[in-house]
PDB file of C-alpha atoms in Angstrom:
ATOM      1  CA  MET A 505      51.513  -0.041-100.542  1.00  0.00           C
ATOM      2  CA  SER A 506      53.094   2.935 -98.857  1.00  0.00           C
ATOM      3  CA  PHE A 507      56.672   4.068 -99.256  1.00  0.00           C
ATOM      4  CA  SER A 508      58.253   6.640 -97.228  1.00  0.00           C
ATOM      5  CA  HIS A 509      60.743   8.721 -95.399  1.00  0.00           C
ATOM      6  CA  ALA A 510      63.502   8.228 -97.942  1.00  0.00           C
ATOM      7  CA  ASP A 511      61.329   9.475-100.778  1.00  0.00           C
ATOM      8  CA  GLY A 512      59.313  11.971 -98.740  1.00  0.00           C
ATOM      9  CA  LEU A 513      56.059  10.019 -98.920  1.00  0.00           C
ATOM     10  CA  GLY A 514      55.687   8.758 -95.320  1.00  0.00           C
ATOM     11  CA  ALA A 515      57.003   5.837 -93.256  1.00  0.00           C
ATOM     12  CA  CYS A 516      58.784   2.682 -94.361  1.00  0.00           C
ATOM     13  CA  PRO A 517      56.357  -0.142 -95.167  1.00  0.00           C
ATOM     14  CA  ALA A 518      55.951  -2.566 -92.258  1.00  0.00           C
ATOM     15  CA  ASN A 519      55.736  -5.415 -94.759  1.00  0.00           C
ATOM     16  CA  VAL A 520      58.911  -4.570 -96.684  1.00  0.00           C
ATOM     17  CA  CYS A 521      59.951  -8.255 -96.773  1.00  0.00           C
ATOM     18  CA  ASP A 522      56.615  -9.244 -98.322  1.00  0.00           C
ATOM     19  CA  ILE A 523      56.924  -6.442-100.855  1.00  0.00           C
ATOM     20  CA  ALA A 524      60.513  -7.488-101.610  1.00  0.00           C
ATOM     21  CA  GLU A 525      59.285 -11.020-102.283  1.00  0.00           C
ATOM     22  CA  GLU A 526      56.589  -9.736-104.641  1.00  0.00           C
ATOM     23  CA  TYR A 527      59.231  -7.596-106.365  1.00  0.00           C
ATOM     24  CA  TYR A 528      61.646 -10.523-106.657  1.00  0.00           C
ATOM     25  CA  PHE A 529      59.011 -12.668-108.382  1.00  0.00           C
ATOM     26  CA  GLY A 530      57.783  -9.829-110.631  1.00  0.00           C
ATOM     27  CA  ARG A 531      54.339  -9.539-109.054  1.00  0.00           C
ATOM     28  CA  LEU A 532      54.268  -5.760-108.515  1.00  0.00           C
ATOM     29  CA  SER A 533      52.546  -3.382-110.892  1.00  0.00           C
ATOM     30  CA  GLU A 534      54.805  -1.020-112.807  1.00  0.00           C
ATOM     31  CA  ASP A 535      53.906   1.829-110.432  1.00  0.00           C
ATOM     32  CA  GLN A 536      54.486  -0.307-107.328  1.00  0.00           C
ATOM     33  CA  ARG A 537      57.800  -1.538-108.716  1.00  0.00           C
ATOM     34  CA  SER A 538      58.944   1.999-109.468  1.00  0.00           C
ATOM     35  CA  ARG A 539      58.015   3.271-105.992  1.00  0.00           C
ATOM     36  CA  PHE A 540      59.632   0.238-104.369  1.00  0.00           C
ATOM     37  CA  GLU A 541      62.870   0.701-106.315  1.00  0.00           C
ATOM     38  CA  ARG A 542      63.003   4.424-105.586  1.00  0.00           C
ATOM     39  CA  HIS A 543      62.429   3.804-101.890  1.00  0.00           C
ATOM     40  CA  PHE A 544      64.845   0.968-101.265  1.00  0.00           C
ATOM     41  CA  LEU A 545      67.606   2.663-103.262  1.00  0.00           C
ATOM     42  CA  LEU A 546      67.367   5.665-100.924  1.00  0.00           C
ATOM     43  CA  CYS A 547      66.629   3.900 -97.618  1.00  0.00           C
ATOM     44  CA  PRO A 548      69.554   1.940 -96.122  1.00  0.00           C
ATOM     45  CA  SER A 549      67.305   0.147 -93.623  1.00  0.00           C
ATOM     46  CA  CYS A 550      64.925  -1.179 -96.265  1.00  0.00           C
ATOM     47  CA  ALA A 551      67.800  -1.893 -98.656  1.00  0.00           C
ATOM     48  CA  SER A 552      69.329  -4.154 -96.020  1.00  0.00           C
ATOM     49  CA  LEU A 553      66.029  -5.981 -95.481  1.00  0.00           C
ATOM     50  CA  VAL A 554      65.569  -6.376 -99.233  1.00  0.00           C
ATOM     51  CA  GLU A 555      69.064  -7.823 -99.599  1.00  0.00           C
ATOM     52  CA  GLU A 556      68.430 -10.274 -96.743  1.00  0.00           C
ATOM     53  CA  THR A 557      65.104 -11.303 -98.286  1.00  0.00           C
ATOM     54  CA  PHE A 558      66.698 -11.921-101.692  1.00  0.00           C
ATOM     55  CA  GLU A 559      69.511 -13.924-100.087  1.00  0.00           C
ATOM     56  CA  PHE A 560      66.953 -16.023 -98.188  1.00  0.00           C
ATOM     57  CA  ILE A 561      64.953 -16.733-101.345  1.00  0.00           C
ATOM     58  CA  GLN A 562      68.093 -17.765-103.217  1.00  0.00           C
ATOM     59  CA  ALA A 563      69.294 -19.977-100.334  1.00  0.00           C
ATOM     60  CA  PHE A 564      65.851 -21.576-100.076  1.00  0.00           C
ATOM     61  CA  ARG A 565      65.797 -22.320-103.802  1.00  0.00           C
ATOM     62  CA  LEU A 566      69.268 -23.872-103.602  1.00  0.00           C
ATOM     63  CA  ALA A 567      68.258 -26.007-100.616  1.00  0.00           C
ATOM     64  CA  ALA A 568      65.091 -27.136-102.415  1.00  0.00           C
ATOM     65  CA  ARG A 569      67.149 -28.218-105.437  1.00  0.00           C
ATOM     66  CA  GLU A 570      69.513 -30.164-103.163  1.00  0.00           C
ATOM     67  CA  VAL A 571      66.566 -31.937-101.533  1.00  0.00           C
ATOM     68  CA  GLU A 572      65.162 -32.820-104.961  1.00  0.00           C
ATOM     69  CA  ARG A 573      68.523 -34.209-106.076  1.00  0.00           C
ATOM     70  CA  SER A 574      68.926 -36.296-102.936  1.00  0.00           C
ATOM     71  CA  GLY A 575      65.433 -37.744-103.321  1.00  0.00           C
ATOM     72  CA  ALA A 576      64.500 -36.833 -99.748  1.00  0.00           C
TER      73      ALA A 576
END
């Protein structure tokens, strides 16, 4: 996992949405989590993608609960 321009370590990760998902579900190592947090707090582009990813995950979970309740 490579983090970048905002923290002086290189380019933004191409798979930032995948990394955001892993972060959201607590699947990153402590080091990966720390680098991810440092990067997306300093990089507006990645921060926006992270926010969109989190919103999608939350909307998907809500929709899944609605489907379960409706019995569909």
